mmCIF file of C-alpha atoms and ligand atoms in Angstrom:
data_model
loop_
_atom_site.group_PDB
_atom_site.id
_atom_site.type_symbol
_atom_site.label_atom_id
_atom_site.label_comp_id
_atom_site.label_asym_id
_atom_site.label_seq_id
_atom_site.Cartn_x
_atom_site.Cartn_y
_atom_site.Cartn_z
ATOM 1 C CA MET H 610 101.152 88.217 86.349
ATOM 2 C CA SER H 611 99.774 88.563 89.878
ATOM 3 C CA ARG H 612 97.490 90.924 90.794
ATOM 4 C CA TYR H 613 98.213 93.882 92.202
ATOM 5 C CA LEU H 614 95.913 94.572 95.739
ATOM 6 C CA VAL H 615 95.129 97.751 96.334
ATOM 7 C CA LYS H 616 93.808 96.265 99.516
ATOM 8 C CA ASP H 617 95.002 98.460 102.067
ATOM 9 C CA LYS H 618 97.065 100.500 100.106
ATOM 10 C CA VAL H 619 97.542 104.544 100.358
ATOM 11 C CA ALA H 620 96.038 106.303 97.466
ATOM 12 C CA ILE H 621 96.377 110.196 96.526
ATOM 13 C CA VAL H 622 93.965 111.563 94.871
ATOM 14 C CA THR H 623 94.252 115.135 93.260
ATOM 15 C CA GLY H 624 91.346 116.900 92.816
ATOM 16 C CA SER H 625 89.385 114.810 94.701
ATOM 17 C CA SER H 626 86.123 116.982 95.974
ATOM 18 C CA GLN H 627 84.627 115.729 92.319
ATOM 19 C CA GLY H 628 84.190 114.694 89.932
ATOM 20 C CA ILE H 629 86.337 111.699 88.260
ATOM 21 C CA GLY H 630 88.910 112.250 91.032
ATOM 22 C CA LYS H 631 86.057 111.920 93.539
ATOM 23 C CA ALA H 632 84.509 108.581 91.956
ATOM 24 C CA ILE H 633 88.508 107.327 91.939
ATOM 25 C CA ALA H 634 89.003 108.021 95.415
ATOM 26 C CA ILE H 635 85.527 106.292 96.533
ATOM 27 C CA ALA H 636 86.101 103.027 94.014
ATOM 28 C CA LEU H 637 89.938 102.943 95.367
ATOM 29 C CA CYS H 638 88.463 102.814 99.159
ATOM 30 C CA ALA H 639 85.789 100.288 98.419
ATOM 31 C CA LYS H 640 89.152 98.393 97.268
ATOM 32 C CA GLY H 641 90.460 98.644 100.616
ATOM 33 C CA ALA H 642 92.126 101.348 100.170
ATOM 34 C CA LYS H 643 93.008 104.601 102.559
ATOM 35 C CA VAL H 644 92.855 107.529 100.261
ATOM 36 C CA VAL H 645 93.970 111.079 100.925
ATOM 37 C CA LEU H 646 91.676 113.773 99.840
ATOM 38 C CA ASN H 647 92.564 116.551 98.107
ATOM 39 C CA SER H 648 91.253 120.112 96.272
ATOM 40 C CA ARG H 649 91.593 123.753 96.089
ATOM 41 C CA SER H 650 88.618 124.561 97.534
ATOM 42 C CA LEU H 651 88.250 123.676 101.287
ATOM 43 C CA GLU H 652 84.232 123.685 101.999
ATOM 44 C CA PRO H 653 83.886 121.074 98.773
ATOM 45 C CA LEU H 654 86.438 119.293 100.110
ATOM 46 C CA GLN H 655 85.189 118.733 104.004
ATOM 47 C CA LYS H 656 82.349 117.838 102.492
ATOM 48 C CA THR H 657 83.258 115.322 100.079
ATOM 49 C CA GLU H 658 85.546 113.595 103.099
ATOM 50 C CA ALA H 659 82.662 113.366 105.696
ATOM 51 C CA GLU H 660 80.661 112.221 102.646
ATOM 52 C CA LEU H 661 83.287 109.039 102.143
ATOM 53 C CA LYS H 662 83.712 108.877 106.482
ATOM 54 C CA SER H 663 79.696 107.901 106.195
ATOM 55 C CA MET H 664 80.239 105.583 104.248
ATOM 56 C CA GLY H 665 82.898 103.885 106.028
ATOM 57 C CA PHE H 666 85.864 104.839 104.439
ATOM 58 C CA GLU H 667 89.519 105.561 105.929
ATOM 59 C CA VAL H 668 89.808 109.465 103.866
ATOM 60 C CA LEU H 669 92.397 112.063 105.288
ATOM 61 C CA ALA H 670 91.230 115.495 103.244
ATOM 62 C CA VAL H 671 94.676 117.853 102.474
ATOM 63 C CA GLN H 672 93.660 120.718 100.972
ATOM 64 C CA GLY H 673 96.064 122.505 98.227
ATOM 65 C CA ASP H 674 96.665 123.276 94.924
ATOM 66 C CA VAL H 675 98.796 120.623 92.688
ATOM 67 C CA SER H 676 101.110 123.489 90.845
ATOM 68 C CA ILE H 677 102.608 124.660 94.193
ATOM 69 C CA TYR H 678 105.081 122.673 94.876
ATOM 70 C CA GLU H 679 105.426 123.021 98.713
ATOM 71 C CA ASP H 680 101.751 122.535 98.220
ATOM 72 C CA CYS H 681 102.336 119.386 96.995
ATOM 73 C CA GLU H 682 105.483 118.656 99.593
ATOM 74 C CA ARG H 683 102.773 119.025 102.433
ATOM 75 C CA LEU H 684 100.593 116.154 100.693
ATOM 76 C CA VAL H 685 102.857 113.847 100.593
ATOM 77 C CA ASN H 686 104.054 114.219 104.400
ATOM 78 C CA GLU H 687 100.208 114.753 106.191
ATOM 79 C CA THR H 688 99.905 111.673 104.146
ATOM 80 C CA VAL H 689 102.386 109.926 105.418
ATOM 81 C CA SER H 690 101.865 111.261 108.371
ATOM 82 C CA ALA H 691 98.841 109.876 109.089
ATOM 83 C CA PHE H 692 99.006 106.263 107.298
ATOM 84 C CA GLY H 693 103.012 105.747 107.145
ATOM 85 C CA GLN H 694 103.648 105.192 103.325
ATOM 86 C CA ILE H 695 102.483 105.958 99.785
ATOM 87 C CA ASP H 696 101.699 103.319 97.094
ATOM 88 C CA ILE H 697 99.046 105.196 95.280
ATOM 89 C CA LEU H 698 99.486 108.345 93.629
ATOM 90 C CA ILE H 699 96.680 109.621 90.948
ATOM 91 C CA ASN H 700 97.518 112.687 88.721
ATOM 92 C CA ASN H 701 93.922 113.604 88.302
ATOM 93 C CA ALA H 702 93.534 117.577 89.005
ATOM 94 C CA ALA H 703 93.040 119.432 85.878
ATOM 95 C CA ILE H 704 91.556 122.383 84.315
ATOM 96 C CA SER H 705 89.431 122.989 81.215
ATOM 97 C CA SER H 706 90.108 126.358 78.484
ATOM 98 C CA GLU H 707 88.187 127.172 75.801
ATOM 99 C CA GLY H 708 89.732 129.405 72.733
ATOM 100 C CA SER H 709 92.325 130.031 69.589
ATOM 101 C CA ILE H 710 95.576 130.841 70.070
ATOM 102 C CA GLN H 711 95.419 134.699 68.745
ATOM 103 C CA ASP H 712 92.304 134.744 71.086
ATOM 104 C CA THR H 713 93.445 133.223 74.759
ATOM 105 C CA SER H 714 95.379 135.459 77.002
ATOM 106 C CA PRO H 715 98.965 134.347 77.691
ATOM 107 C CA GLU H 716 98.151 134.122 81.403
ATOM 108 C CA VAL H 717 95.404 131.763 80.504
ATOM 109 C CA PHE H 718 98.227 129.811 79.004
ATOM 110 C CA GLU H 719 100.075 129.966 81.861
ATOM 111 C CA LYS H 720 97.751 129.009 84.532
ATOM 112 C CA MET H 721 96.788 126.065 82.153
ATOM 113 C CA PHE H 722 100.287 124.508 82.079
ATOM 114 C CA ARG H 723 100.936 125.164 85.679
ATOM 115 C CA VAL H 724 98.336 123.350 86.955
ATOM 116 C CA ASN H 725 97.860 120.967 84.013
ATOM 117 C CA LEU H 726 101.158 120.392 84.198
ATOM 118 C CA MET H 727 104.101 121.771 87.035
ATOM 119 C CA GLY H 728 100.449 120.074 88.298
ATOM 120 C CA VAL H 729 101.310 116.257 87.513
ATOM 121 C CA ILE H 730 105.309 116.887 87.840
ATOM 122 C CA ASN H 731 104.861 118.183 91.759
ATOM 123 C CA PRO H 732 103.639 115.416 92.601
ATOM 124 C CA THR H 733 104.820 113.210 91.335
ATOM 125 C CA LYS H 734 108.649 114.138 92.572
ATOM 126 C CA ALA H 735 107.431 115.088 95.721
ATOM 127 C CA ALA H 736 105.956 111.032 96.159
ATOM 128 C CA LEU H 737 108.489 109.148 93.961
ATOM 129 C CA SER H 738 110.148 108.281 97.110
ATOM 130 C CA TYR H 739 108.092 106.919 99.352
ATOM 131 C CA ILE H 740 106.341 105.075 95.696
ATOM 132 C CA LYS H 741 109.777 103.485 95.576
ATOM 133 C CA LYS H 742 110.326 102.229 98.427
ATOM 134 C CA THR H 743 106.649 100.808 98.378
ATOM 135 C CA LYS H 744 106.937 99.733 94.545
ATOM 136 C CA GLY H 745 103.486 101.403 94.516
ATOM 137 C CA SER H 746 101.411 103.111 91.142
ATOM 138 C CA ILE H 747 101.804 106.579 89.627
ATOM 139 C CA VAL H 748 99.093 107.017 87.393
ATOM 140 C CA PHE H 749 98.206 110.180 85.144
ATOM 141 C CA THR H 750 94.436 111.484 83.744
ATOM 142 C CA GLY H 751 94.429 112.060 80.295
ATOM 143 C CA SER H 752 92.464 112.233 78.049
ATOM 144 C CA ILE H 753 91.229 111.710 74.158
ATOM 145 C CA SER H 754 91.742 115.424 73.547
ATOM 146 C CA GLY H 755 95.746 114.680 73.891
ATOM 147 C CA PHE H 756 95.919 113.121 70.697
ATOM 148 C CA MET H 757 96.142 115.299 68.828
ATOM 149 C CA GLY H 758 96.421 119.629 68.794
ATOM 150 C CA LEU H 759 92.557 120.419 68.882
ATOM 151 C CA PRO H 760 91.873 123.738 66.964
ATOM 152 C CA ASN H 761 89.494 126.171 70.314
ATOM 153 C CA TYR H 762 91.513 124.180 72.912
ATOM 154 C CA SER H 763 95.012 124.572 72.237
ATOM 155 C CA ALA H 764 95.463 124.943 75.553
ATOM 156 C CA TYR H 765 94.438 122.359 77.314
ATOM 157 C CA SER H 766 95.230 119.941 74.163
ATOM 158 C CA SER H 767 98.432 120.818 74.549
ATOM 159 C CA SER H 768 98.340 120.396 78.089
ATOM 160 C CA LYS H 769 97.284 117.065 78.011
ATOM 161 C CA MET H 770 99.040 115.547 74.985
ATOM 162 C CA ALA H 771 102.662 116.723 76.231
ATOM 163 C CA LEU H 772 101.420 114.347 79.369
ATOM 164 C CA THR H 773 102.228 111.255 77.056
ATOM 165 C CA SER H 774 105.772 112.736 76.561
ATOM 166 C CA LEU H 775 105.934 113.021 80.865
ATOM 167 C CA VAL H 776 104.538 109.401 81.090
ATOM 168 C CA GLN H 777 107.055 107.840 78.482
ATOM 169 C CA ALA H 778 110.174 109.561 80.051
ATOM 170 C CA LEU H 779 108.753 108.456 83.934
ATOM 171 C CA LYS H 780 108.096 105.277 83.113
ATOM 172 C CA LEU H 781 111.727 104.510 81.366
ATOM 173 C CA GLU H 782 113.796 106.296 84.344
ATOM 174 C CA LEU H 783 111.506 104.330 86.218
ATOM 175 C CA VAL H 784 112.597 100.466 84.755
ATOM 176 C CA GLY H 785 113.417 98.124 87.539
ATOM 177 C CA THR H 786 112.902 99.529 90.241
ATOM 178 C CA GLY H 787 108.849 98.340 90.345
ATOM 179 C CA VAL H 788 107.029 101.321 90.776
ATOM 180 C CA HIS H 789 104.132 101.095 87.497
ATOM 181 C CA VAL H 790 103.284 104.308 85.814
ATOM 182 C CA GLY H 791 99.963 104.639 83.885
ATOM 183 C CA LEU H 792 98.048 106.949 81.584
ATOM 184 C CA ASN H 793 94.458 107.164 80.851
ATOM 185 C CA TYR H 794 93.384 108.953 77.856
ATOM 186 C CA VAL H 795 89.834 109.389 79.810
ATOM 187 C CA GLY H 796 87.231 109.991 77.055
ATOM 188 C CA PHE H 797 83.969 112.017 77.209
ATOM 189 C CA THR H 798 82.737 111.578 80.771
ATOM 190 C CA GLU H 799 79.178 112.428 82.913
ATOM 191 C CA ASN H 800 80.659 115.499 84.099
ATOM 192 C CA GLU H 801 80.087 117.182 87.711
ATOM 193 C CA GLU H 802 76.925 120.094 87.553
ATOM 194 C CA HIS H 803 79.561 122.183 89.266
ATOM 195 C CA LYS H 804 82.001 121.957 86.445
ATOM 196 C CA THR H 805 84.059 125.287 85.447
ATOM 197 C CA PHE H 806 86.507 126.087 82.840
ATOM 198 C CA ILE H 807 88.541 128.989 82.051
ATOM 199 C CA THR H 808 87.354 131.290 78.597
ATOM 200 C CA ALA H 809 90.362 133.579 76.622
ATOM 201 C CA GLU H 810 90.024 135.580 78.406
ATOM 202 C CA GLY H 811 90.518 134.446 82.239
ATOM 203 C CA ASN H 812 87.450 134.281 83.247
ATOM 204 C CA LEU H 813 85.378 131.071 84.853
ATOM 205 C CA GLU H 814 82.119 129.859 83.756
ATOM 206 C CA ALA H 815 79.759 126.503 83.601
ATOM 207 C CA VAL H 816 80.964 123.694 81.173
ATOM 208 C CA PRO H 817 77.246 123.360 79.329
ATOM 209 C CA VAL H 818 75.974 120.010 80.297
ATOM 210 C CA ARG H 819 76.297 116.913 77.745
ATOM 211 C CA LYS H 820 74.181 115.434 76.172
ATOM 212 C CA GLN H 821 74.053 111.402 77.579
ATOM 213 C CA PHE H 822 75.500 110.165 73.405
ATOM 214 C CA ALA H 823 79.020 108.939 74.175
ATOM 215 C CA LYS H 824 79.166 109.320 77.544
ATOM 216 C CA MET H 825 81.072 107.436 80.240
ATOM 217 C CA SER H 826 80.018 107.600 83.762
ATOM 218 C CA ARG H 827 82.201 108.297 86.560
ATOM 219 C CA GLU H 828 81.935 105.682 88.167
ATOM 220 C CA LYS H 829 82.738 103.340 85.337
ATOM 221 C CA VAL H 830 85.750 105.895 84.345
ATOM 222 C CA ALA H 831 86.807 104.934 87.892
ATOM 223 C CA ASN H 832 86.448 100.877 87.434
ATOM 224 C CA HIS H 833 88.865 101.409 84.622
ATOM 225 C CA PHE H 834 91.465 103.333 86.947
ATOM 226 C CA VAL H 835 91.331 101.277 89.762
ATOM 227 C CA LYS H 836 91.233 97.646 87.143
ATOM 228 C CA GLY H 837 94.259 99.396 85.705
ATOM 229 C CA ILE H 838 96.543 99.453 88.939
ATOM 230 C CA GLU H 839 95.455 96.003 89.772
ATOM 231 C CA LYS H 840 96.915 94.625 86.076
ATOM 232 C CA ARG H 841 99.857 97.898 86.093
ATOM 233 C CA LYS H 842 98.271 98.699 82.673
ATOM 234 C CA TYR H 843 100.455 101.614 80.735
ATOM 235 C CA LYS H 844 98.305 102.971 78.916
ATOM 236 C CA GLN H 845 94.532 102.697 78.174
ATOM 237 C CA THR H 846 92.425 104.411 75.779
ATOM 238 C CA LEU H 847 88.641 104.775 77.115
ATOM 239 C CA THR H 848 85.249 104.585 75.603
ATOM 240 C CA LEU H 849 84.109 103.356 72.316
ATOM 241 C CA LEU H 850 84.348 106.669 70.974
ATOM 242 C CA GLY H 851 87.642 107.138 72.300
ATOM 243 C CA LYS H 852 89.125 104.244 71.041
ATOM 244 C CA ILE H 853 87.744 105.041 67.294
ATOM 245 C CA LEU H 854 88.727 108.500 67.513
ATOM 246 C CA LYS H 855 92.787 107.149 68.225
ATOM 247 C CA LEU H 856 92.403 105.025 65.451
ATOM 248 C CA VAL H 857 91.050 107.182 62.762
ATOM 249 C CA GLN H 858 93.708 109.636 64.098
ATOM 250 C CA GLN H 859 96.560 107.806 63.543
ATOM 251 C CA TYR H 860 95.727 106.033 60.536
ATOM 252 C CA PHE H 861 93.939 108.353 59.002
ATOM 253 C CA PRO H 862 95.371 111.897 60.025
ATOM 254 C CA ALA H 863 93.839 113.953 57.069
ATOM 255 C CA ILE H 864 90.074 112.533 58.142
ATOM 256 C CA PHE H 865 90.603 113.566 61.542
ATOM 257 C CA GLU H 866 92.055 117.355 60.679
ATOM 258 C CA ARG H 867 88.970 117.399 58.077
ATOM 259 C CA VAL H 868 86.451 117.062 61.210
ATOM 260 C CA LEU H 869 88.279 118.867 63.519
ATOM 261 C CA ILE H 870 87.963 121.916 61.138
ATOM 262 C CA LEU H 871 84.409 121.787 60.622
ATOM 263 C CA VAL H 872 83.709 121.625 64.422
ATOM 264 C CA TYR H 873 85.665 124.356 64.457
ATOM 265 C CA LYS H 874 83.874 126.152 61.834
ATOM 266 C CA ARG H 875 80.669 125.212 63.549
ATOM 267 C CA GLN H 876 81.919 126.257 66.837
ATOM 268 C CA GLN H 877 83.171 130.226 65.125
ATOM 269 C CA LYS H 878 79.753 130.563 63.365
ATOM 270 C CA ASN H 879 77.465 129.272 66.012
ATOM 271 C CA ASN H 880 79.902 131.186 68.600
ATOM 272 C CA ILE H 881 79.378 127.604 71.011
ATOM 273 C CA MET H 882 81.242 126.530 73.938
ATOM 274 C CA PRO H 883 81.573 122.828 72.790
ATOM 275 C CA GLU H 884 80.957 119.787 74.708
ATOM 276 C CA LYS H 885 84.025 118.612 76.719
HETATM 277 N N1 LIG Y 1404 85.360 114.945 81.789
HETATM 278 C C1 LIG Y 1404 85.612 114.833 81.271
HETATM 279 O O1 LIG Y 1404 84.529 114.379 80.270
HETATM 280 C C2 LIG Y 1404 87.242 114.699 81.038
HETATM 281 C C3 LIG Y 1404 87.920 114.100 79.075
HETATM 282 C C4 LIG Y 1404 88.851 113.629 79.633
HETATM 283 C C5 LIG Y 1404 89.805 114.061 80.508
HETATM 284 N N2 LIG Y 1404 89.364 114.264 81.586
HETATM 285 C C6 LIG Y 1404 90.365 114.855 82.914
HETATM 286 O O2 LIG Y 1404 89.833 114.001 84.111
HETATM 287 C C7 LIG Y 1404 90.303 114.877 85.231
HETATM 288 C C8 LIG Y 1404 89.134 115.366 85.821
HETATM 289 O O3 LIG Y 1404 88.385 116.621 85.563
HETATM 290 P P1 LIG Y 1404 86.959 116.133 86.178
HETATM 291 O O4 LIG Y 1404 85.737 116.222 84.550
HETATM 292 O O5 LIG Y 1404 86.485 115.078 87.081
HETATM 293 O O6 LIG Y 1404 86.765 117.740 86.734
HETATM 294 P P2 LIG Y 1404 86.556 118.567 87.308
HETATM 295 O O7 LIG Y 1404 84.755 117.825 87.581
HETATM 296 O O8 LIG Y 1404 86.388 120.075 87.093
HETATM 297 O O9 LIG Y 1404 86.877 118.279 88.576
HETATM 298 C C9 LIG Y 1404 88.307 118.744 88.990
HETATM 299 C C10 LIG Y 1404 88.979 118.219 90.576
HETATM 300 O O10 LIG Y 1404 90.530 118.955 90.349
HETATM 301 C C11 LIG Y 1404 90.312 120.204 91.991
HETATM 302 N N3 LIG Y 1404 91.816 120.713 90.937
HETATM 303 C C12 LIG Y 1404 91.763 122.131 89.912
HETATM 304 N N4 LIG Y 1404 92.895 122.214 90.152
HETATM 305 C C13 LIG Y 1404 93.492 121.670 90.949
HETATM 306 C C14 LIG Y 1404 94.762 122.476 91.703
HETATM 307 N N5 LIG Y 1404 95.633 123.204 91.221
HETATM 308 N N6 LIG Y 1404 95.343 121.820 92.818
HETATM 309 C C15 LIG Y 1404 94.283 121.084 92.938
HETATM 310 N N7 LIG Y 1404 93.032 120.088 92.947
HETATM 311 C C16 LIG Y 1404 92.861 120.809 92.180
HETATM 312 C C17 LIG Y 1404 89.510 120.987 91.736
HETATM 313 O O11 LIG Y 1404 89.101 121.250 93.010
HETATM 314 P P3 LIG Y 1404 89.280 122.560 93.075
HETATM 315 O O12 LIG Y 1404 88.931 123.812 91.996
HETATM 316 O O13 LIG Y 1404 88.858 123.225 94.578
HETATM 317 O O14 LIG Y 1404 90.942 122.492 93.409
HETATM 318 C C18 LIG Y 1404 88.665 119.555 90.942
HETATM 319 O O15 LIG Y 1404 88.053 118.862 92.732
HETATM 320 C C19 LIG Y 1404 91.020 116.229 85.043
HETATM 321 O O16 LIG Y 1404 92.530 115.718 84.479
HETATM 322 C C20 LIG Y 1404 90.125 116.391 83.431
HETATM 323 O O17 LIG Y 1404 91.187 116.700 82.654
HETATM 324 C C21 LIG Y 1404 87.966 114.635 82.113
#
């Protein structure tokens, strides 16, 4: 099968003012795509837009919250007004949380599902008719946390696990349309220093800095996304640790559970926020 060319394609990357989304936007631009950047906060979004423009890239920033359907319609309409079409949608925006089911407030669960689930459904629904016209790509940012329900991460891991069934359904619904659907299970990645998570009580806190061990750079993650689009890959698991965890979870679920219990007990004992 010949490679799908990203050059001159129009891409929307949700949640791209920083982090993995920004790295994906840069990687797509470097291949010659025109990229629409998005996030809720305006200032960092405009800063990223200016940075990418100064690199000579064709980008447009559209502020908006992916959990609100009207914002996603506006994101799509402004993209089409500026560039005439949509070829690629990267559903990347998401938030993280921490806390057991007992401790986590219903409002936090609701927010997690609104952003991490409705926040991929809304842009997909809003952009789908345009992507069908171009026979483009819709790619989702999954997580190795979505292989299995994780203690202390129930809201995040269940929101990421639900992506698998959404993507499976979408892929089957789009058979024969020429649209590529992809899901990338991202493993431990270098975090932005500004990355935050929601506590069980609903407060925003900074994610602790990760140790170097087993982390992938954001640039490498982004290159996997671009290669996945070029080769029209369905599912990819990133990082060696991610691949190992997937195999252990699949073939030795009891061992996987034991490890999760040990980690959870250690967290409870030390009352620490684990790395994500
Ligand atoms: N970092 C990791 O190790 C890791 C591992 C596995 C999977 N992932 C996944 O990778 C993706 C990116 O993670 P990251 O680490 O790059 O996160 P990040 O640094 O926190 O960046 C998240 C981006 O999404 C935006 N965003 C959040 N909520 C939004 C909303 N409702 N509407 C629009 N934009 C929104 C943020 O900007 P605003 O806050 O201004 O909106 C920001 O631009 C997520 O799907 C995450 O679950 C990350």
